[in-house]
Short mmCIF file of C-alpha atoms (C1' of nucleotides) in Angstrom, two decimals:
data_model
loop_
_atom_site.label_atom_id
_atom_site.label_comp_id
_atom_site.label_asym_id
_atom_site.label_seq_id
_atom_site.Cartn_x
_atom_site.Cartn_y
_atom_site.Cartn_z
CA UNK A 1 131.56 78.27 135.96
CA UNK A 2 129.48 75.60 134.31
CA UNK A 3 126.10 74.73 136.08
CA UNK A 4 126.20 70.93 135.40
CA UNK A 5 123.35 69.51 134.56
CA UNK A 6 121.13 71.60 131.93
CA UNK A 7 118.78 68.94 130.43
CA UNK A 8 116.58 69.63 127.49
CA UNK A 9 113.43 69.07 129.88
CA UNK A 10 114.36 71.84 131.94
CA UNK A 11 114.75 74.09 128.54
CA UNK A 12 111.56 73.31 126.82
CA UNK A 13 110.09 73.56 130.62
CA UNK A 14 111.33 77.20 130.88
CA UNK A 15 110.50 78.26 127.56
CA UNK A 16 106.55 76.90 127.65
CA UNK A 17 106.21 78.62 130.94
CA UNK A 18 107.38 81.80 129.21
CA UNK A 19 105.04 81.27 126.53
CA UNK A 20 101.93 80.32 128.63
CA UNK A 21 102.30 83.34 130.51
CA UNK A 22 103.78 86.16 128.27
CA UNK A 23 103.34 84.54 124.75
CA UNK A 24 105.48 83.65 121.77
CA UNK A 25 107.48 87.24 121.42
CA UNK A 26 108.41 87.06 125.07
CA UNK A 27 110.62 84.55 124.83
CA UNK A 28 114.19 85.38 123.66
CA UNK A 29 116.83 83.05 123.99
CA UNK A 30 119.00 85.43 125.91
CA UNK A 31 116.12 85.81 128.34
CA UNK A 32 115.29 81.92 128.34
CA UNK A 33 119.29 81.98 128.94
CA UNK A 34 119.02 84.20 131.85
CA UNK A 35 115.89 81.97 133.68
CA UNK A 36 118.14 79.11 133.43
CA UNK A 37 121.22 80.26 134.59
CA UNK A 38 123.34 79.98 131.89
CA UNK A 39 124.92 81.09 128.45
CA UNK A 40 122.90 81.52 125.57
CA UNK A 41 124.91 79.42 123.65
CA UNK A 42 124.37 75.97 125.91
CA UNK A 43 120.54 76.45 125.13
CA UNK A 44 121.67 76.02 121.44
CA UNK A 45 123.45 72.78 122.52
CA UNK A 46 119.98 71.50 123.49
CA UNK A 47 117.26 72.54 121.08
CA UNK A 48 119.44 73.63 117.76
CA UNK A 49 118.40 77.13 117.69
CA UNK A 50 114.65 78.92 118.69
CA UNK A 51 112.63 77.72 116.04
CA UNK A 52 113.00 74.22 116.94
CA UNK A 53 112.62 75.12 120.31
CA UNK A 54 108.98 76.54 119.19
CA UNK A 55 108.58 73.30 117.57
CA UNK A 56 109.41 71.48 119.86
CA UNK A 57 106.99 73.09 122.38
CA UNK A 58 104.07 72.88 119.88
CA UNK A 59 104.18 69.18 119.67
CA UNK A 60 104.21 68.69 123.33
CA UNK A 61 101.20 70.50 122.80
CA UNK A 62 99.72 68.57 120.29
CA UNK A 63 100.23 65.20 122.28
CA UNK A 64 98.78 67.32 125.43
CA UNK A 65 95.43 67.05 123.24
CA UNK A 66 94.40 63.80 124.81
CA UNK A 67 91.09 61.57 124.06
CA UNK A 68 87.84 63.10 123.24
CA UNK A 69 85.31 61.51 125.69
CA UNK A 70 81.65 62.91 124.56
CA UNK A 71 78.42 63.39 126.70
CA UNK A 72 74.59 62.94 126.06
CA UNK A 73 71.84 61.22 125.01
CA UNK A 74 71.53 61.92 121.07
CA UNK A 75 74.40 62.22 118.92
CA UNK A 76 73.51 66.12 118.26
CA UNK A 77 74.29 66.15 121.78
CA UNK A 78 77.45 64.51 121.86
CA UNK A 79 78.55 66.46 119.56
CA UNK A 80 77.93 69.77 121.08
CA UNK A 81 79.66 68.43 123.95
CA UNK A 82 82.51 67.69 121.61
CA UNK A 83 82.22 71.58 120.94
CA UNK A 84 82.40 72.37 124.49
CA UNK A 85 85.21 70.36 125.71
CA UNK A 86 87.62 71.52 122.52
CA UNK A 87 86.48 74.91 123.36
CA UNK A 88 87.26 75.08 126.92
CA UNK A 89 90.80 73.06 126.34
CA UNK A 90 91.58 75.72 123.50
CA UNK A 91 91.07 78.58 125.70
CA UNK A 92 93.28 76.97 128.53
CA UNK A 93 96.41 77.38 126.71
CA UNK A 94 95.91 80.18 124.32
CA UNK A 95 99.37 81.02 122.86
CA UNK A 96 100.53 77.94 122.43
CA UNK A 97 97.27 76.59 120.58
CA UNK A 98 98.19 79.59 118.28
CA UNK A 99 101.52 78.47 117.42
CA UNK A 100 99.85 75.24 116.66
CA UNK A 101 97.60 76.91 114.17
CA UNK A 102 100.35 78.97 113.01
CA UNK A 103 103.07 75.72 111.92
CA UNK A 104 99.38 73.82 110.80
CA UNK A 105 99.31 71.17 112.91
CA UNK A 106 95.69 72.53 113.46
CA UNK A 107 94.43 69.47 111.69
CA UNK A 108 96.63 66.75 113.61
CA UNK A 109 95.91 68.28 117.00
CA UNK A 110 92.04 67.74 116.02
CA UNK A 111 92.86 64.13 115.10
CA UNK A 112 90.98 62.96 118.70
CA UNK A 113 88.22 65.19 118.36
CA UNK A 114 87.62 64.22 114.60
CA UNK A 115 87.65 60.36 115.30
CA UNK A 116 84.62 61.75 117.95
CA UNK A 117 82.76 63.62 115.25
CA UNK A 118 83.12 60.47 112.94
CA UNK A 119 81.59 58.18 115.63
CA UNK A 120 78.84 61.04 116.36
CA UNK A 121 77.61 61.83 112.70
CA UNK A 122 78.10 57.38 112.09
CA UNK A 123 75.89 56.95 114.48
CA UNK A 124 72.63 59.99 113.47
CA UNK A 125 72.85 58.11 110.44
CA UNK A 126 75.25 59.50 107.46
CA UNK A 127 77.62 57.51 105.95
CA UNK A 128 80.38 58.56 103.45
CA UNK A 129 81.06 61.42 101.37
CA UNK A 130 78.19 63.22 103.41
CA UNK A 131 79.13 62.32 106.58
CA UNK A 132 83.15 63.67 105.72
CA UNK A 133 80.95 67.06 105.07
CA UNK A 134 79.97 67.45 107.96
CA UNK A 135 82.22 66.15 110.11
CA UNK A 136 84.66 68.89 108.47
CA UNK A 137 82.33 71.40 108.68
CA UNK A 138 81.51 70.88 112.56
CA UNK A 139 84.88 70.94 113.14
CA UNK A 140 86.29 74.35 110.81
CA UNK A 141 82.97 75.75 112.74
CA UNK A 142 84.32 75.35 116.01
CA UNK A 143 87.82 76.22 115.40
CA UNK A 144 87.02 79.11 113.42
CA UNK A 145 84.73 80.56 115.64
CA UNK A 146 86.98 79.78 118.45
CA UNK A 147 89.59 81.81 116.50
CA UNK A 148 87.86 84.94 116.26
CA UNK A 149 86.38 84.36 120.11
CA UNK A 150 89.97 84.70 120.79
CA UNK A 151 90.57 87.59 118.57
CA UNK A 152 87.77 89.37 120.29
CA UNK A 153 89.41 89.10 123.54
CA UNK A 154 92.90 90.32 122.48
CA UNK A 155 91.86 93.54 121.65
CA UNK A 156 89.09 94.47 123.69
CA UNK A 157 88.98 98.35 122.68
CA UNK A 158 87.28 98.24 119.37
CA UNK A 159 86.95 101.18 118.01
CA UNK A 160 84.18 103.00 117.17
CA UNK A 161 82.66 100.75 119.93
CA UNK A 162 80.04 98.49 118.98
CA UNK A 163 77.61 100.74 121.03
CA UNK A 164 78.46 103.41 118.31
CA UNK A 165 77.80 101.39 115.46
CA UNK A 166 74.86 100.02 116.22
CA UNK A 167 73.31 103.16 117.63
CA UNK A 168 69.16 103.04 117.38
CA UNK A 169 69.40 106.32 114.33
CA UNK A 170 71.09 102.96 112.85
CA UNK A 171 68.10 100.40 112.94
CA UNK A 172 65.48 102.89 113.34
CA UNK A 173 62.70 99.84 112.03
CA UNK A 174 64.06 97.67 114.81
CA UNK A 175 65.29 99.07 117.92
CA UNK A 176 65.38 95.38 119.62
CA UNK A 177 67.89 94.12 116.58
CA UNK A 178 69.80 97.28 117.13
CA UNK A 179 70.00 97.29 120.76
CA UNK A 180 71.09 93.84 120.68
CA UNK A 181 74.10 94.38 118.40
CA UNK A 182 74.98 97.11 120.74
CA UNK A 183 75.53 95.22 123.38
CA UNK A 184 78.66 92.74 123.74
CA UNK A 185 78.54 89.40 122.01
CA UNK A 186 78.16 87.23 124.95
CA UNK A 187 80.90 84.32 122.51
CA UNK A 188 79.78 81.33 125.09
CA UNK A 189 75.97 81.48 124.03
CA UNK A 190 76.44 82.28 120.35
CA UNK A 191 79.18 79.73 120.12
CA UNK A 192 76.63 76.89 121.31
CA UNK A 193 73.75 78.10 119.60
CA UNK A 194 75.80 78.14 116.06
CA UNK A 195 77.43 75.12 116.36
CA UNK A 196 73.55 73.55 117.24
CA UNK A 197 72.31 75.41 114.17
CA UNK A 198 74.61 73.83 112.24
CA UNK A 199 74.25 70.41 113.42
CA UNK A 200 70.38 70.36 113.33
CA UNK A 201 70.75 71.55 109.33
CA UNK A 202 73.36 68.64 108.76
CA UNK A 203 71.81 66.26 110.45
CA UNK A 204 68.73 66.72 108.74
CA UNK A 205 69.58 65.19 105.64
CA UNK A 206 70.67 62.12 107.71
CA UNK A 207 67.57 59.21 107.10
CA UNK A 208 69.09 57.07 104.28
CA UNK A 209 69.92 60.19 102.24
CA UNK A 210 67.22 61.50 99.23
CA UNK A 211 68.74 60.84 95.62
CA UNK B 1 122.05 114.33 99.39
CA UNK B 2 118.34 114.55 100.33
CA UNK B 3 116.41 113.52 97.23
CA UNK B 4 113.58 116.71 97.66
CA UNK B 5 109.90 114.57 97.50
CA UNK B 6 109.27 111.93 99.78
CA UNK B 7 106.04 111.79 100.96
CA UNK B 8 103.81 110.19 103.69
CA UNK B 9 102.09 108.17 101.23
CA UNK B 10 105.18 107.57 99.10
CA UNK B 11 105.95 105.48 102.14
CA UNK B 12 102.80 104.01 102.80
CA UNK B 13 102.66 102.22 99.02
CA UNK B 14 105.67 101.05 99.31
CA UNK B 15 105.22 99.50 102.72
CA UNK B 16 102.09 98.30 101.53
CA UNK B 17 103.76 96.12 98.07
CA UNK B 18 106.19 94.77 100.64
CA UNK B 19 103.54 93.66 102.59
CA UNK B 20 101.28 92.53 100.22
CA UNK B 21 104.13 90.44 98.55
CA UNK B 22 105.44 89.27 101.24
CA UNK B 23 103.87 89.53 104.65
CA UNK B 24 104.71 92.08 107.90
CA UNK B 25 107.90 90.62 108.75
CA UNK B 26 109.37 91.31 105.86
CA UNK B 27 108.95 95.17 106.25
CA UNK B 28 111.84 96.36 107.56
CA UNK B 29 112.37 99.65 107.93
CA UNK B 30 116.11 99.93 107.02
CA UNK B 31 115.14 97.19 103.59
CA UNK B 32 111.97 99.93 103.15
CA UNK B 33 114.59 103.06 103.32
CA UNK B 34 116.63 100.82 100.72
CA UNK B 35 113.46 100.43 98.51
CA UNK B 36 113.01 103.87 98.95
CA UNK B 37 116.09 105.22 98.18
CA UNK B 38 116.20 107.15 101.18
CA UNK B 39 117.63 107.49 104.64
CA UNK B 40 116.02 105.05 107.50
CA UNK B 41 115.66 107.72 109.23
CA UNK B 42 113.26 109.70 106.97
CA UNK B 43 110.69 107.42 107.04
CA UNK B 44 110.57 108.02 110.80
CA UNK B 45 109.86 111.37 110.07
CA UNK B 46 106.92 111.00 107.67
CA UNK B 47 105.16 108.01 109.63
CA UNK B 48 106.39 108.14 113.19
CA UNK B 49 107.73 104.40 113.53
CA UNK B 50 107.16 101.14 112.49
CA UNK B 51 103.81 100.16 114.53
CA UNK B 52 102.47 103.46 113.48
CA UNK B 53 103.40 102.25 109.72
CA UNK B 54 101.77 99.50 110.06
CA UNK B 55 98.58 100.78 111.70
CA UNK B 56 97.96 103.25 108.56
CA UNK B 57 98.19 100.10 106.18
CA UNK B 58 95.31 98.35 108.53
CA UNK B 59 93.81 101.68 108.18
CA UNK B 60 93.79 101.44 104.90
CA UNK B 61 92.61 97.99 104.54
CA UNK B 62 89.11 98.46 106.36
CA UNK B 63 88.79 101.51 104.12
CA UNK B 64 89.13 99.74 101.04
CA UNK B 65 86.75 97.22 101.79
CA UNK B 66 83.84 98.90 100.67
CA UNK B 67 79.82 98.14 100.69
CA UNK B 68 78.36 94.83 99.85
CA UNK B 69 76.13 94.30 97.18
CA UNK B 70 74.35 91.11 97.80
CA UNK B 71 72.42 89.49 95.11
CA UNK B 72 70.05 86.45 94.74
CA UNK B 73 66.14 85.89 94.77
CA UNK B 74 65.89 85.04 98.32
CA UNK B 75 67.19 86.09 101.50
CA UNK B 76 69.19 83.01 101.82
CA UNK B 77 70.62 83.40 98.71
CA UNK B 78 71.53 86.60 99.20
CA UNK B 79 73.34 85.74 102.04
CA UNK B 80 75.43 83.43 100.47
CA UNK B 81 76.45 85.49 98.09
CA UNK B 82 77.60 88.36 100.73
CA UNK B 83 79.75 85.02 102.29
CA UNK B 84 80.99 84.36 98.95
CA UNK B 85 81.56 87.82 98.54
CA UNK B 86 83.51 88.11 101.64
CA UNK B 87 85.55 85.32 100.80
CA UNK B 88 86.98 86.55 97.50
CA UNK B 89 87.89 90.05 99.22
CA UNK B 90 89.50 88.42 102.02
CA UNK B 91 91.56 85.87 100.06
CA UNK B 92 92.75 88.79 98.03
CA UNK B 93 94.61 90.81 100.54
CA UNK B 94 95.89 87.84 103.00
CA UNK B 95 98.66 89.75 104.73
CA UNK B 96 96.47 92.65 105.25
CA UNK B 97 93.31 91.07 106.94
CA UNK B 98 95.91 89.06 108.98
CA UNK B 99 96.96 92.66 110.38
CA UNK B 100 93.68 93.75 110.55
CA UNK B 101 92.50 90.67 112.51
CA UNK B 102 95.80 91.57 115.03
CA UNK B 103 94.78 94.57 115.86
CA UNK B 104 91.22 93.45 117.16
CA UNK B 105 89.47 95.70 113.67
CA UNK B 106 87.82 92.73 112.11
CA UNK B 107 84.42 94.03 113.33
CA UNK B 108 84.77 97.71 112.36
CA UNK B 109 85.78 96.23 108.64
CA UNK B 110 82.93 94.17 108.86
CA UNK B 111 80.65 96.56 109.17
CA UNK B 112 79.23 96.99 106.01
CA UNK B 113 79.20 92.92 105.62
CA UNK B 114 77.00 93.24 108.76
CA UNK B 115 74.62 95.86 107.63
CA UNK B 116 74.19 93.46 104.65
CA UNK B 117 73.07 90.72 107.12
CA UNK B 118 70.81 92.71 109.17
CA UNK B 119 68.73 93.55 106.32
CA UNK B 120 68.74 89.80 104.93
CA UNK B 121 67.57 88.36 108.24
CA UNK B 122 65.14 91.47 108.22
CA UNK B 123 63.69 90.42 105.37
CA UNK B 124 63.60 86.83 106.40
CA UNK B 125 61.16 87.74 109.09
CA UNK B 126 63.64 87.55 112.18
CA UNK B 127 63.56 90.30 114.93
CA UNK B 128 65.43 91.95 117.53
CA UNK B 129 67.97 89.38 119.94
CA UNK B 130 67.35 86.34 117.51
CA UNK B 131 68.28 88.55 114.43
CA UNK B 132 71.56 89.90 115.77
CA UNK B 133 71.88 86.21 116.66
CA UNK B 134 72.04 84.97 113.34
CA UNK B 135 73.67 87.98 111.93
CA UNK B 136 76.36 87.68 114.60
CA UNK B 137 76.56 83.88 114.18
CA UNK B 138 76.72 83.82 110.36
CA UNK B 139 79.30 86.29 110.47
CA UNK B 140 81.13 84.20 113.09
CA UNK B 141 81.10 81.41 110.90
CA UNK B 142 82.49 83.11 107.55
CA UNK B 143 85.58 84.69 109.47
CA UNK B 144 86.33 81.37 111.48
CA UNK B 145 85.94 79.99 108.48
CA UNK B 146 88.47 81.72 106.30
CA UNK B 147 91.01 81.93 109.01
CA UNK B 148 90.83 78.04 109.25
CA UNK B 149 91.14 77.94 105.35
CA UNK B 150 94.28 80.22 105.58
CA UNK B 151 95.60 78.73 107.71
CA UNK B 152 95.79 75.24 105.71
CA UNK B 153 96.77 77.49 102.70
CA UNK B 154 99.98 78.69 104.53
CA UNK B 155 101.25 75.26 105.76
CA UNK B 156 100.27 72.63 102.52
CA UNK B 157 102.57 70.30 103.95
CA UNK B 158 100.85 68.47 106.94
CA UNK B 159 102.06 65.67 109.11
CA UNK B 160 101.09 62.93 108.96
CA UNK B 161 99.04 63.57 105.89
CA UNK B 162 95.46 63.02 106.04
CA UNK B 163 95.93 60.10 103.85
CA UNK B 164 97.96 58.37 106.12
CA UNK B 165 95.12 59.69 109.10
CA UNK B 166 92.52 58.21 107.37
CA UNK B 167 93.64 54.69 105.55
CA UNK B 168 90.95 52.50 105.31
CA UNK B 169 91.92 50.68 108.60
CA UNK B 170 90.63 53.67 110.08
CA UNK B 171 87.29 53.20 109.62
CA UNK B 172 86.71 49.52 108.02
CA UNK B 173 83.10 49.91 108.83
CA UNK B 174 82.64 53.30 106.50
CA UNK B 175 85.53 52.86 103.61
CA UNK B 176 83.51 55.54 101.70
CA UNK B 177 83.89 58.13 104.92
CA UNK B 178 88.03 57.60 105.18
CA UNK B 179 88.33 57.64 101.42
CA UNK B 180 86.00 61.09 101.86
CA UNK B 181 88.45 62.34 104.99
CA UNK B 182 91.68 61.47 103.49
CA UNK B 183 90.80 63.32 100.38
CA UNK B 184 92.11 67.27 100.60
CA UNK B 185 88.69 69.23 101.57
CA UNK B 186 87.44 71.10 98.80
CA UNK B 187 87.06 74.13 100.39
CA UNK B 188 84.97 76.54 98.51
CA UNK B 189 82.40 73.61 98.68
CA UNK B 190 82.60 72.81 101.83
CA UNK B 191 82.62 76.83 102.83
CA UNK B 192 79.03 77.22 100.54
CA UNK B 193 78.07 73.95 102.23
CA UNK B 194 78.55 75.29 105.78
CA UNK B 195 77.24 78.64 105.04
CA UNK B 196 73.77 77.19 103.64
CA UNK B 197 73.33 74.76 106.53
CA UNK B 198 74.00 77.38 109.38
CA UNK B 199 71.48 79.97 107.33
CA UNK B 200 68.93 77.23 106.73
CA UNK B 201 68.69 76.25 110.19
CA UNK B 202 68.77 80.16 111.80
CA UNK B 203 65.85 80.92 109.27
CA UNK B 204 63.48 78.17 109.94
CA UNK B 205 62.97 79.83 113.25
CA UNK B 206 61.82 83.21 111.57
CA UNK B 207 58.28 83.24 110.33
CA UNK B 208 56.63 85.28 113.46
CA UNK B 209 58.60 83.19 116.29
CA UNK B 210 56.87 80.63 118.41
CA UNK B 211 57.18 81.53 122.30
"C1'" DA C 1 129.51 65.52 126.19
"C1'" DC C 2 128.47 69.92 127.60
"C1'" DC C 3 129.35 74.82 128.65
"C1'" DT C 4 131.51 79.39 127.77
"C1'" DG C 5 132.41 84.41 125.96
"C1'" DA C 6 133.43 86.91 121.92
"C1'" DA C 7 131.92 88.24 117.63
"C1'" DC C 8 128.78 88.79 113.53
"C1'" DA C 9 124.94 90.45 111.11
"C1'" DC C 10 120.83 91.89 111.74
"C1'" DC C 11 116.83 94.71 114.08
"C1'" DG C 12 113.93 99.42 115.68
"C1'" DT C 13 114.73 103.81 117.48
"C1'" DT C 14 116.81 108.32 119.11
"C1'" DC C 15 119.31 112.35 118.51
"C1'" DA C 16 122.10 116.14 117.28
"C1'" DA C 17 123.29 118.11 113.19
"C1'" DG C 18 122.62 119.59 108.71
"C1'" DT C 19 119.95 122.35 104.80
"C1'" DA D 1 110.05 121.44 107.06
"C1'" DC D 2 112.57 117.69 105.89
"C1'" DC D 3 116.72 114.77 105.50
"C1'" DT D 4 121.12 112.78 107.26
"C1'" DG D 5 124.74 109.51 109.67
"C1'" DA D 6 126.20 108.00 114.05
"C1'" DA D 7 125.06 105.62 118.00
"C1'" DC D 8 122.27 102.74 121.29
"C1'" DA D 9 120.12 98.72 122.92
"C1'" DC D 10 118.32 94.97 121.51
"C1'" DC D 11 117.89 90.41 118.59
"C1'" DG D 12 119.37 85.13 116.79
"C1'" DT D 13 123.28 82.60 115.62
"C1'" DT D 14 128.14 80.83 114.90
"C1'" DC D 15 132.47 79.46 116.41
"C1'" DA D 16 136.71 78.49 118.57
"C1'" DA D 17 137.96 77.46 122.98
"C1'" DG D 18 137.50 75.51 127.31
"C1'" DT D 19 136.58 71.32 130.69
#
DNA sequence: ACCTGAACACCGTTCAAGT
DNA sequence: ACCTGAACACCGTTCAAGT
């Protein structure tokens, strides 16, 4: 009955459309199996057994994470844009970034976007041991808080609410403060305004660094 | 047979030593029954099934992490000490949190961390929307930050190592900057370093805030 | 070189039956 | 009220056998 020409393309194809749309647990090889066509067993000719197949699909991923190409006129600039262009090509492929995270490959996938950083904080002035800091902590700021972002949205009945916690009985000396935290987090807005909070406090101690 | 005593929260320690030991997956309900010296199917009885299991132990977990008591002369400093704080609880209980982040109850067992923030950037002089946007960002920035850090915990063994990422050639014009980069991060350091900057530069907006 | 079905050792869960 | 073993429908994986 053999279908004759199963390539390993076709598998990994099959399995990262599975993935994108359903996530890591929805993939089964028998299912993958039954996509295809064909026995279980041939997909284990092609990719060893699943977890190389997950491999495998993660470091498609990783090379997927092309060249960082930043925007602006100051290097605080360029670097938020850095923050907005790993944030919106995080979100795009959701599962699959997580797998990245999970085998931690975080760091090589951020390779591009590092090298960017480097250039950004090089060029506002710091050099060496400070300008590692902060590279490093731009970038575990945006891929932490794009980590949680992504929490948030997985599970988007919290419960008790937010609007319960932060009731005004809770805040009763600021109603504004408590109102706010009773309302959604709106992540795009908070995510830029961090990330520029941070930068303007490392960048600070940029002009030919105090002793 | 039937030994006489099993009880609900027999069950629930001993799911919760597996788990702490050695993470979700390997809590099995037949190698539980086994630990337990009891039928698989008993444990159905007392806890339902095995998602229901697990949701008591998350339970559990934002019960246990109780109120914050924040210390320091300043409300910076006291800050930093509730993300320092925060850190040490998390890093205890890896598994756990992991579940707890799953299942979308990071904010409910954050509460009390938040409370603690709300009355820091009180006292720093910050009201309504701009408070809960530092609260919300600073808290933002010590989860991201500790899932990014577990993350490198869990997989030590990256590749290509950031030594090879960041030889010299890299970056002839900075050798301090790849020597700094190819180093492991330090992360504590670079967690307190992260921490201060983000606080520093959400505070300076405080005293009685310009239109 | 590539595909196949049968079989193995695991899962979580249900259920009728015990006491 | 609580415990039990048998059975079901799933897994990933191996292997001997086909072509």
């Amino acid at each position: 009955m053999a279908r004759s020409s199963l390539t390993r393309d076709e598998v990994l194809d099959a399995a990262a459309s599975l993935v994108k749309q359903r996530g890591p647990a929805a993939l089964t090889m028998r299912g993958l199996a039954a996509e295809l066509g064909t026995a279980v067993t041939s997909i284990y000719w092609h990719v060893g057994n699943r977890e190389s197949l997950l491999d495998a699909l993660v470091e498609r991923t990783v090379q997927e994470m092309g060249a960082i190409r930043p925007v602006g006129r100051s290097p605080a600039e360029r670097i938020l844009s850095v923050a907005r262009i790993l944030r919106r090509e995080l979100r795009e492929r959701p599962h699959l970034i997580a797998m990245v995270h999970e085998r931690g490959l975080t760091e090589r996938m951020f390779l591009p976007a590092q090298q960017a950083l480097v250039h950004e904080v090089h060029a506002a002035g710091l050099r060496g041991a400070r300008a590692a800091d902060a590279v490093r902590a731009v970038q575990f700021q945006i891929v932490g808080f794009l980590l949680v972002e992504r929490n948030r949205e997985r599970s988007p009945a919290q419960s008790p609410a937010e609007s319960e916690l932060w009731d005004p009985a809770a805040a009763p000396h600021d109603p504004g403060l408590a109102r706010a935290l009773a309302r959604p987090a709106d992540p795009e807005r908070l995510f830029l305004l961090s990330v520029r909070a941070l930068v303007t406090a490392l960048l600070a101690t940029a002009p030919t660094a105090p002793g």
